[in-house]
PDB file of C-alpha atoms in Angstrom:
ATOM      1  CA  UNK L1298      11.721 -14.940  -6.718  1.00 57.00           C
ATOM      2  CA  UNK L1299       9.065 -12.326  -5.926  1.00 66.00           C
ATOM      3  CA  UNK L1300       8.929 -11.317  -2.281  1.00 89.00           C
ATOM      4  CA  UNK L1301       5.166 -11.578  -1.915  1.00 94.00           C
ATOM      5  CA  UNK L1302       3.184 -13.730  -4.324  1.00 94.00           C
ATOM      6  CA  UNK L1303      -0.547 -13.931  -4.797  1.00 94.00           C
ATOM      7  CA  UNK L1304      -2.856 -15.526  -7.308  1.00 90.00           C
ATOM      8  CA  UNK L1305      -4.050 -12.519  -9.349  1.00 89.00           C
ATOM      9  CA  UNK L1306      -7.461 -14.053  -9.982  1.00 88.00           C
ATOM     10  CA  UNK L1307      -9.998 -12.897 -10.847  1.00 93.00           C
ATOM     11  CA  UNK L1308     -12.145 -14.866  -8.478  1.00 94.00           C
ATOM     12  CA  UNK L1309     -15.786 -14.627  -9.555  1.00 96.00           C
ATOM     13  CA  UNK L1310     -18.087 -15.930  -6.837  1.00 97.00           C
ATOM     14  CA  UNK L1311     -21.827 -15.729  -6.183  1.00 97.00           C
ATOM     15  CA  UNK L1312     -23.203 -13.809  -3.247  1.00 97.00           C
ATOM     16  CA  UNK L1313     -23.127 -15.873  -0.089  1.00 97.00           C
ATOM     17  CA  UNK L1314     -20.187 -17.992  -1.183  1.00 97.00           C
ATOM     18  CA  UNK L1315     -17.049 -18.576   0.829  1.00 97.00           C
ATOM     19  CA  UNK L1316     -13.802 -17.642  -0.865  1.00 97.00           C
ATOM     20  CA  UNK L1317     -10.179 -18.067   0.205  1.00 96.00           C
ATOM     21  CA  UNK L1318      -7.088 -16.190  -0.924  1.00 94.00           C
ATOM     22  CA  UNK L1319      -3.564 -17.378  -0.402  1.00 94.00           C
ATOM     23  CA  UNK L1320      -0.260 -15.578  -0.288  1.00 96.00           C
ATOM     24  CA  UNK L1321       3.343 -16.682   0.094  1.00 96.00           C
ATOM     25  CA  UNK L1322       6.303 -14.572   1.147  1.00 94.00           C
ATOM     26  CA  UNK L1323       9.999 -15.184   0.665  1.00 92.00           C
ATOM     27  CA  UNK L1324      11.608 -13.356   3.591  1.00 87.00           C
ATOM     28  CA  UNK L1325      11.626 -15.616   6.628  1.00 87.00           C
ATOM     29  CA  UNK L1326      12.539 -12.634   8.827  1.00 84.00           C
ATOM     30  CA  UNK L1327       9.200 -10.951   8.143  1.00 85.00           C
ATOM     31  CA  UNK L1328       7.443  -9.969  11.316  1.00 84.00           C
ATOM     32  CA  UNK L1329       4.124  -8.319  10.503  1.00 89.00           C
ATOM     33  CA  UNK L1330       1.466  -9.366   8.054  1.00 93.00           C
ATOM     34  CA  UNK L1331      -1.614  -7.629   6.734  1.00 95.00           C
ATOM     35  CA  UNK L1332      -4.449  -7.848   4.295  1.00 97.00           C
ATOM     36  CA  UNK L1333      -5.455  -4.619   2.598  1.00 97.00           C
ATOM     37  CA  UNK L1334      -8.344  -4.124   0.221  1.00 97.00           C
ATOM     38  CA  UNK L1335      -8.171  -1.749  -2.716  1.00 96.00           C
ATOM     39  CA  UNK L1336     -11.238  -0.645  -4.621  1.00 95.00           C
ATOM     40  CA  UNK L1337     -10.901   0.466  -8.209  1.00 92.00           C
ATOM     41  CA  UNK L1338      -9.152   3.855  -8.439  1.00 89.00           C
ATOM     42  CA  UNK L1339      -8.949   4.145  -4.667  1.00 93.00           C
ATOM     43  CA  UNK L1340      -6.187   3.868  -2.105  1.00 95.00           C
ATOM     44  CA  UNK L1341      -5.486   0.621  -0.232  1.00 96.00           C
ATOM     45  CA  UNK L1342      -7.330   0.320   3.052  1.00 95.00           C
ATOM     46  CA  UNK L1343      -6.275  -1.890   5.911  1.00 94.00           C
ATOM     47  CA  UNK L1344      -8.625  -4.844   6.218  1.00 96.00           C
ATOM     48  CA  UNK L1345      -6.903  -6.677   9.017  1.00 94.00           C
ATOM     49  CA  UNK L1346      -3.582  -7.558  10.533  1.00 92.00           C
ATOM     50  CA  UNK L1347      -2.654 -11.219  10.606  1.00 93.00           C
ATOM     51  CA  UNK L1348      -1.500 -12.725  13.848  1.00 88.00           C
ATOM     52  CA  UNK L1349       0.371 -15.947  14.477  1.00 87.00           C
ATOM     53  CA  UNK L1350      -2.571 -17.573  16.207  1.00 88.00           C
ATOM     54  CA  UNK L1351      -4.941 -16.600  13.412  1.00 89.00           C
ATOM     55  CA  UNK L1352      -7.626 -14.000  13.849  1.00 93.00           C
ATOM     56  CA  UNK L1353     -11.178 -13.306  12.855  1.00 94.00           C
ATOM     57  CA  UNK L1354     -13.097 -10.111  12.216  1.00 94.00           C
ATOM     58  CA  UNK L1355     -16.714 -10.777  11.418  1.00 96.00           C
ATOM     59  CA  UNK L1356     -16.886 -12.646   8.121  1.00 97.00           C
ATOM     60  CA  UNK L1357     -13.124 -12.422   7.603  1.00 97.00           C
ATOM     61  CA  UNK L1358     -10.594 -14.899   8.955  1.00 97.00           C
ATOM     62  CA  UNK L1359      -6.837 -14.579   8.496  1.00 97.00           C
ATOM     63  CA  UNK L1360      -4.288 -17.324   9.081  1.00 96.00           C
ATOM     64  CA  UNK L1361      -0.510 -17.293   9.190  1.00 95.00           C
ATOM     65  CA  UNK L1362       1.776 -20.272   8.754  1.00 94.00           C
ATOM     66  CA  UNK L1363       5.318 -19.131   9.479  1.00 92.00           C
ATOM     67  CA  UNK L1364       6.884 -22.510   8.749  1.00 93.00           C
ATOM     68  CA  UNK L1365       5.458 -22.511   5.225  1.00 94.00           C
ATOM     69  CA  UNK L1366       5.664 -18.695   4.873  1.00 94.00           C
ATOM     70  CA  UNK L1367       2.038 -18.641   3.898  1.00 94.00           C
ATOM     71  CA  UNK L1368      -0.856 -16.318   4.701  1.00 96.00           C
ATOM     72  CA  UNK L1369      -4.517 -16.811   3.944  1.00 96.00           C
ATOM     73  CA  UNK L1370      -7.714 -14.807   4.006  1.00 97.00           C
ATOM     74  CA  UNK L1371     -11.124 -16.434   4.156  1.00 97.00           C
ATOM     75  CA  UNK L1372     -14.274 -14.483   3.411  1.00 97.00           C
ATOM     76  CA  UNK L1373     -17.557 -16.091   4.408  1.00 98.00           C
ATOM     77  CA  UNK L1374     -21.022 -15.159   3.152  1.00 98.00           C
ATOM     78  CA  UNK L1375     -19.633 -12.926   0.404  1.00 98.00           C
ATOM     79  CA  UNK L1376     -21.395  -9.623  -0.234  1.00 97.00           C
ATOM     80  CA  UNK L1377     -21.456  -7.566  -3.402  1.00 97.00           C
ATOM     81  CA  UNK L1378     -19.550  -4.907  -1.482  1.00 97.00           C
ATOM     82  CA  UNK L1379     -16.654  -7.329  -0.986  1.00 98.00           C
ATOM     83  CA  UNK L1380     -15.750  -6.925  -4.661  1.00 97.00           C
ATOM     84  CA  UNK L1381     -12.252  -5.416  -4.659  1.00 97.00           C
ATOM     85  CA  UNK L1382      -8.601  -6.320  -4.999  1.00 96.00           C
ATOM     86  CA  UNK L1383      -7.113  -7.877  -1.873  1.00 97.00           C
ATOM     87  CA  UNK L1384      -3.464  -7.112  -1.223  1.00 96.00           C
ATOM     88  CA  UNK L1385      -1.229  -9.334   0.863  1.00 96.00           C
ATOM     89  CA  UNK L1386       1.308  -7.171   2.674  1.00 95.00           C
ATOM     90  CA  UNK L1387       4.386  -8.184   4.617  1.00 93.00           C
ATOM     91  CA  UNK L1388       6.723  -6.223   6.811  1.00 86.00           C
ATOM     92  CA  UNK L1389      10.304  -7.182   5.995  1.00 71.00           C
ATOM     93  CA  UNK L1390      12.141  -6.362   9.166  1.00 59.00           C
ATOM     94  CA  UNK L1391      15.653  -6.476   7.755  1.00 53.00           C
ATOM     95  CA  UNK L1392      15.068  -4.114   4.843  1.00 49.00           C
ATOM     96  CA  UNK L1393      17.066  -0.933   4.352  1.00 49.00           C
ATOM     97  CA  UNK L1394      14.228   1.163   5.691  1.00 47.00           C
ATOM     98  CA  UNK L1395      14.319  -0.610   9.022  1.00 50.00           C
ATOM     99  CA  UNK L1396      11.336  -2.280  10.491  1.00 53.00           C
ATOM    100  CA  UNK L1397       8.763  -0.069   8.770  1.00 67.00           C
ATOM    101  CA  UNK L1398       8.981  -1.094   5.170  1.00 77.00           C
ATOM    102  CA  UNK L1399       5.975  -2.926   3.779  1.00 87.00           C
ATOM    103  CA  UNK L1400       6.165  -5.162   0.737  1.00 90.00           C
ATOM    104  CA  UNK L1401       2.959  -5.526  -1.237  1.00 93.00           C
ATOM    105  CA  UNK L1402       1.740  -8.402  -3.332  1.00 94.00           C
ATOM    106  CA  UNK L1403       0.128  -7.576  -6.653  1.00 93.00           C
ATOM    107  CA  UNK L1404      -3.276  -8.408  -5.288  1.00 95.00           C
ATOM    108  CA  UNK L1405      -6.081 -10.855  -5.929  1.00 96.00           C
ATOM    109  CA  UNK L1406      -9.153  -9.519  -7.644  1.00 95.00           C
ATOM    110  CA  UNK L1407     -12.519 -10.614  -6.278  1.00 97.00           C
ATOM    111  CA  UNK L1408     -15.838 -10.087  -8.007  1.00 97.00           C
ATOM    112  CA  UNK L1409     -18.958 -11.078  -6.100  1.00 97.00           C
ATOM    113  CA  UNK L1410     -21.815 -11.666  -8.503  1.00 96.00           C
ATOM    114  CA  UNK L1411     -25.512 -11.272  -7.681  1.00 94.00           C
TER     115      UNK L1411
ATOM    116  CA  UNK Q1420      -6.516   5.732  11.987  1.00 71.00           C
ATOM    117  CA  UNK Q1421      -5.310   9.157  10.856  1.00 84.00           C
ATOM    118  CA  UNK Q1422      -7.132  11.264   8.288  1.00 93.00           C
ATOM    119  CA  UNK Q1423      -4.833  11.882   5.328  1.00 96.00           C
ATOM    120  CA  UNK Q1424      -5.350  14.259   2.439  1.00 97.00           C
ATOM    121  CA  UNK Q1425      -3.349  14.724  -0.727  1.00 98.00           C
ATOM    122  CA  UNK Q1426      -3.234  17.548  -3.219  1.00 98.00           C
ATOM    123  CA  UNK Q1427      -3.680  17.543  -6.132  1.00 98.00           C
ATOM    124  CA  UNK Q1428      -5.929  14.532  -6.549  1.00 97.00           C
ATOM    125  CA  UNK Q1429      -4.968  14.322 -10.200  1.00 97.00           C
ATOM    126  CA  UNK Q1430      -2.989  16.239 -12.781  1.00 97.00           C
ATOM    127  CA  UNK Q1431      -1.982  16.076 -16.406  1.00 97.00           C
ATOM    128  CA  UNK Q1432       1.492  17.446 -17.031  1.00 97.00           C
ATOM    129  CA  UNK Q1433       3.806  18.057 -19.924  1.00 97.00           C
ATOM    130  CA  UNK Q1434       7.061  16.181 -20.367  1.00 97.00           C
ATOM    131  CA  UNK Q1435      10.006  17.946 -18.727  1.00 97.00           C
ATOM    132  CA  UNK Q1436       7.989  19.779 -16.088  1.00 97.00           C
ATOM    133  CA  UNK Q1437       7.819  19.067 -12.357  1.00 98.00           C
ATOM    134  CA  UNK Q1438       4.902  18.492 -10.015  1.00 98.00           C
ATOM    135  CA  UNK Q1439       4.833  18.757  -6.241  1.00 98.00           C
ATOM    136  CA  UNK Q1440       2.357  16.605  -4.358  1.00 98.00           C
ATOM    137  CA  UNK Q1441       1.329  17.507  -0.838  1.00 98.00           C
ATOM    138  CA  UNK Q1442       0.332  15.142   1.941  1.00 98.00           C
ATOM    139  CA  UNK Q1443      -1.367  16.450   5.081  1.00 98.00           C
ATOM    140  CA  UNK Q1444      -2.256  14.395   8.159  1.00 96.00           C
ATOM    141  CA  UNK Q1445      -4.704  15.451  10.849  1.00 95.00           C
ATOM    142  CA  UNK Q1446      -2.428  14.341  13.673  1.00 92.00           C
ATOM    143  CA  UNK Q1447       1.266  14.013  14.364  1.00 91.00           C
ATOM    144  CA  UNK Q1448       2.678  10.757  13.047  1.00 89.00           C
ATOM    145  CA  UNK Q1449       6.021   9.110  13.501  1.00 84.00           C
ATOM    146  CA  UNK Q1450       6.576   7.837   9.996  1.00 87.00           C
ATOM    147  CA  UNK Q1451       5.496   9.045   6.571  1.00 93.00           C
ATOM    148  CA  UNK Q1452       6.151   7.258   3.297  1.00 95.00           C
ATOM    149  CA  UNK Q1453       5.715   7.845  -0.415  1.00 97.00           C
ATOM    150  CA  UNK Q1454       4.664   5.043  -2.756  1.00 97.00           C
ATOM    151  CA  UNK Q1455       4.068   4.699  -6.446  1.00 97.00           C
ATOM    152  CA  UNK Q1456       1.488   2.417  -8.047  1.00 96.00           C
ATOM    153  CA  UNK Q1457       1.858   2.039 -11.780  1.00 93.00           C
ATOM    154  CA  UNK Q1458      -1.060   0.775 -13.861  1.00 87.00           C
ATOM    155  CA  UNK Q1459      -1.839  -2.858 -13.100  1.00 84.00           C
ATOM    156  CA  UNK Q1460       0.982  -3.078 -10.579  1.00 88.00           C
ATOM    157  CA  UNK Q1461       1.225  -3.171  -6.839  1.00 88.00           C
ATOM    158  CA  UNK Q1462       2.649  -0.476  -4.629  1.00 93.00           C
ATOM    159  CA  UNK Q1463       6.350   0.294  -4.662  1.00 93.00           C
ATOM    160  CA  UNK Q1464       7.971   2.287  -1.886  1.00 93.00           C
ATOM    161  CA  UNK Q1465       9.796   5.350  -3.161  1.00 95.00           C
ATOM    162  CA  UNK Q1466      11.147   6.708   0.112  1.00 94.00           C
ATOM    163  CA  UNK Q1467      10.628   7.274   3.796  1.00 93.00           C
ATOM    164  CA  UNK Q1468      10.097  10.947   4.590  1.00 94.00           C
ATOM    165  CA  UNK Q1469      12.121  11.797   7.672  1.00 88.00           C
ATOM    166  CA  UNK Q1470      11.220  14.805   9.743  1.00 88.00           C
ATOM    167  CA  UNK Q1471      14.174  17.146  10.055  1.00 84.00           C
ATOM    168  CA  UNK Q1472      16.540  15.167   7.836  1.00 86.00           C
ATOM    169  CA  UNK Q1473      16.929  13.878   4.310  1.00 90.00           C
ATOM    170  CA  UNK Q1474      14.530  11.224   3.079  1.00 93.00           C
ATOM    171  CA  UNK Q1475      15.623   7.595   2.833  1.00 92.00           C
ATOM    172  CA  UNK Q1476      15.265   6.391  -0.749  1.00 94.00           C
ATOM    173  CA  UNK Q1477      14.700   2.852  -1.953  1.00 92.00           C
ATOM    174  CA  UNK Q1478      16.742   1.216  -4.655  1.00 91.00           C
ATOM    175  CA  UNK Q1479      15.900   2.706  -8.031  1.00 94.00           C
ATOM    176  CA  UNK Q1480      14.763   6.065  -6.672  1.00 96.00           C
ATOM    177  CA  UNK Q1481      16.990   9.123  -6.252  1.00 96.00           C
ATOM    178  CA  UNK Q1482      16.648  12.488  -4.587  1.00 96.00           C
ATOM    179  CA  UNK Q1483      17.244  14.467  -7.770  1.00 97.00           C
ATOM    180  CA  UNK Q1484      14.232  12.855  -9.413  1.00 98.00           C
ATOM    181  CA  UNK Q1485      11.965  12.647  -6.346  1.00 98.00           C
ATOM    182  CA  UNK Q1486      12.905  15.340  -3.834  1.00 97.00           C
ATOM    183  CA  UNK Q1487      10.954  15.037  -0.611  1.00 97.00           C
ATOM    184  CA  UNK Q1488      10.352  17.460   2.204  1.00 95.00           C
ATOM    185  CA  UNK Q1489       8.990  16.830   5.666  1.00 95.00           C
ATOM    186  CA  UNK Q1490       9.070  20.064   7.637  1.00 94.00           C
ATOM    187  CA  UNK Q1491       6.960  18.762  10.540  1.00 93.00           C
ATOM    188  CA  UNK Q1492       5.146  15.704  11.854  1.00 93.00           C
ATOM    189  CA  UNK Q1493       1.934  16.318   9.909  1.00 95.00           C
ATOM    190  CA  UNK Q1494       3.065  17.327   6.424  1.00 96.00           C
ATOM    191  CA  UNK Q1495       5.242  16.106   3.564  1.00 97.00           C
ATOM    192  CA  UNK Q1496       5.739  16.848  -0.111  1.00 97.00           C
ATOM    193  CA  UNK Q1497       6.981  14.725  -2.980  1.00 98.00           C
ATOM    194  CA  UNK Q1498       8.177  16.371  -6.186  1.00 98.00           C
ATOM    195  CA  UNK Q1499       8.307  14.435  -9.426  1.00 98.00           C
ATOM    196  CA  UNK Q1500      10.994  16.249 -11.419  1.00 98.00           C
ATOM    197  CA  UNK Q1501      11.668  16.479 -15.120  1.00 97.00           C
ATOM    198  CA  UNK Q1502       8.729  14.224 -15.835  1.00 97.00           C
ATOM    199  CA  UNK Q1503       8.462  11.731 -18.653  1.00 97.00           C
ATOM    200  CA  UNK Q1504       5.496   9.559 -19.678  1.00 96.00           C
ATOM    201  CA  UNK Q1505       7.028   6.690 -17.659  1.00 95.00           C
ATOM    202  CA  UNK Q1506       6.283   8.706 -14.510  1.00 97.00           C
ATOM    203  CA  UNK Q1507       2.550   8.405 -15.156  1.00 96.00           C
ATOM    204  CA  UNK Q1508       1.316   6.647 -12.058  1.00 97.00           C
ATOM    205  CA  UNK Q1509      -0.609   7.018  -8.845  1.00 97.00           C
ATOM    206  CA  UNK Q1510       1.479   8.490  -6.052  1.00 98.00           C
ATOM    207  CA  UNK Q1511       0.358   7.739  -2.509  1.00 98.00           C
ATOM    208  CA  UNK Q1512       1.541   8.906   0.842  1.00 97.00           C
ATOM    209  CA  UNK Q1513       1.112   6.722   3.864  1.00 95.00           C
ATOM    210  CA  UNK Q1514       1.602   7.138   7.576  1.00 93.00           C
ATOM    211  CA  UNK Q1515       2.427   4.911  10.442  1.00 88.00           C
ATOM    212  CA  UNK Q1516       0.944   6.153  13.679  1.00 77.00           C
ATOM    213  CA  UNK Q1517       3.280   4.139  15.858  1.00 67.00           C
ATOM    214  CA  UNK Q1518       0.433   2.677  17.876  1.00 62.00           C
ATOM    215  CA  UNK Q1519       0.819  -0.960  16.949  1.00 62.00           C
ATOM    216  CA  UNK Q1520       2.072  -3.589  14.582  1.00 66.00           C
ATOM    217  CA  UNK Q1521       3.558  -1.327  11.851  1.00 76.00           C
ATOM    218  CA  UNK Q1522       0.171  -0.778  10.215  1.00 85.00           C
ATOM    219  CA  UNK Q1523       0.159   1.938   7.577  1.00 90.00           C
ATOM    220  CA  UNK Q1524      -2.699   4.103   6.407  1.00 93.00           C
ATOM    221  CA  UNK Q1525      -2.834   5.642   2.963  1.00 96.00           C
ATOM    222  CA  UNK Q1526      -3.853   8.947   1.543  1.00 97.00           C
ATOM    223  CA  UNK Q1527      -6.291   9.008  -1.398  1.00 97.00           C
ATOM    224  CA  UNK Q1528      -3.478   9.219  -3.942  1.00 97.00           C
ATOM    225  CA  UNK Q1529      -2.527  11.585  -6.744  1.00 98.00           C
ATOM    226  CA  UNK Q1530      -3.153  10.332 -10.263  1.00 97.00           C
ATOM    227  CA  UNK Q1531      -0.471  11.755 -12.535  1.00 97.00           C
ATOM    228  CA  UNK Q1532      -0.527  11.583 -16.310  1.00 97.00           C
ATOM    229  CA  UNK Q1533       2.501  12.848 -18.220  1.00 97.00           C
ATOM    230  CA  UNK Q1534       2.019  13.624 -21.900  1.00 96.00           C
TER     231      UNK Q1534
END
């Protein structure tokens, strides 16, 4: 079973739409959770950390469900500039590299259409 | 977040040669890492670059193929040795500043093509 699974998409949505991405992780000992965005031919950039109580940053809302080992990202009022691949990232605390190793999902591609 | 630069940004190399990639950070950081992202794939951790000691390699990666240096808290190099076309990939360094929550920040990457 893959450690971090995401729907690869693509999600094609009109401007202004609300879109949700989901992610599941297999390691119940995971402690930190993130969403990164990666534009074509660019490096991943941290979008937001995901906290147990859920958190919001402008149009972006992240939720964590530890019992179901499930993370979500909601984007409201989509903009053209939101088009990118969104990577679900999990810190697996019991990995060989200690508490620093991040495990990346393959990403969900979003295209926001005019 | 830290400002991270990588050199070269891209290269095309011949089979059997080696390439050293440099990663420079504008501030001292506790942890530095090297990742690989093959076409259409997600990121895979190659190793953790440890300052003053040997790097810690992940399963499937060995020092002879990917020697790493980290002479100080702002700089690291990754060498891709005896390259084959299967090594064609984007190589990224990342840093963890140690401020909070194990967040990592990535350099712009080095796009390597091996002919």
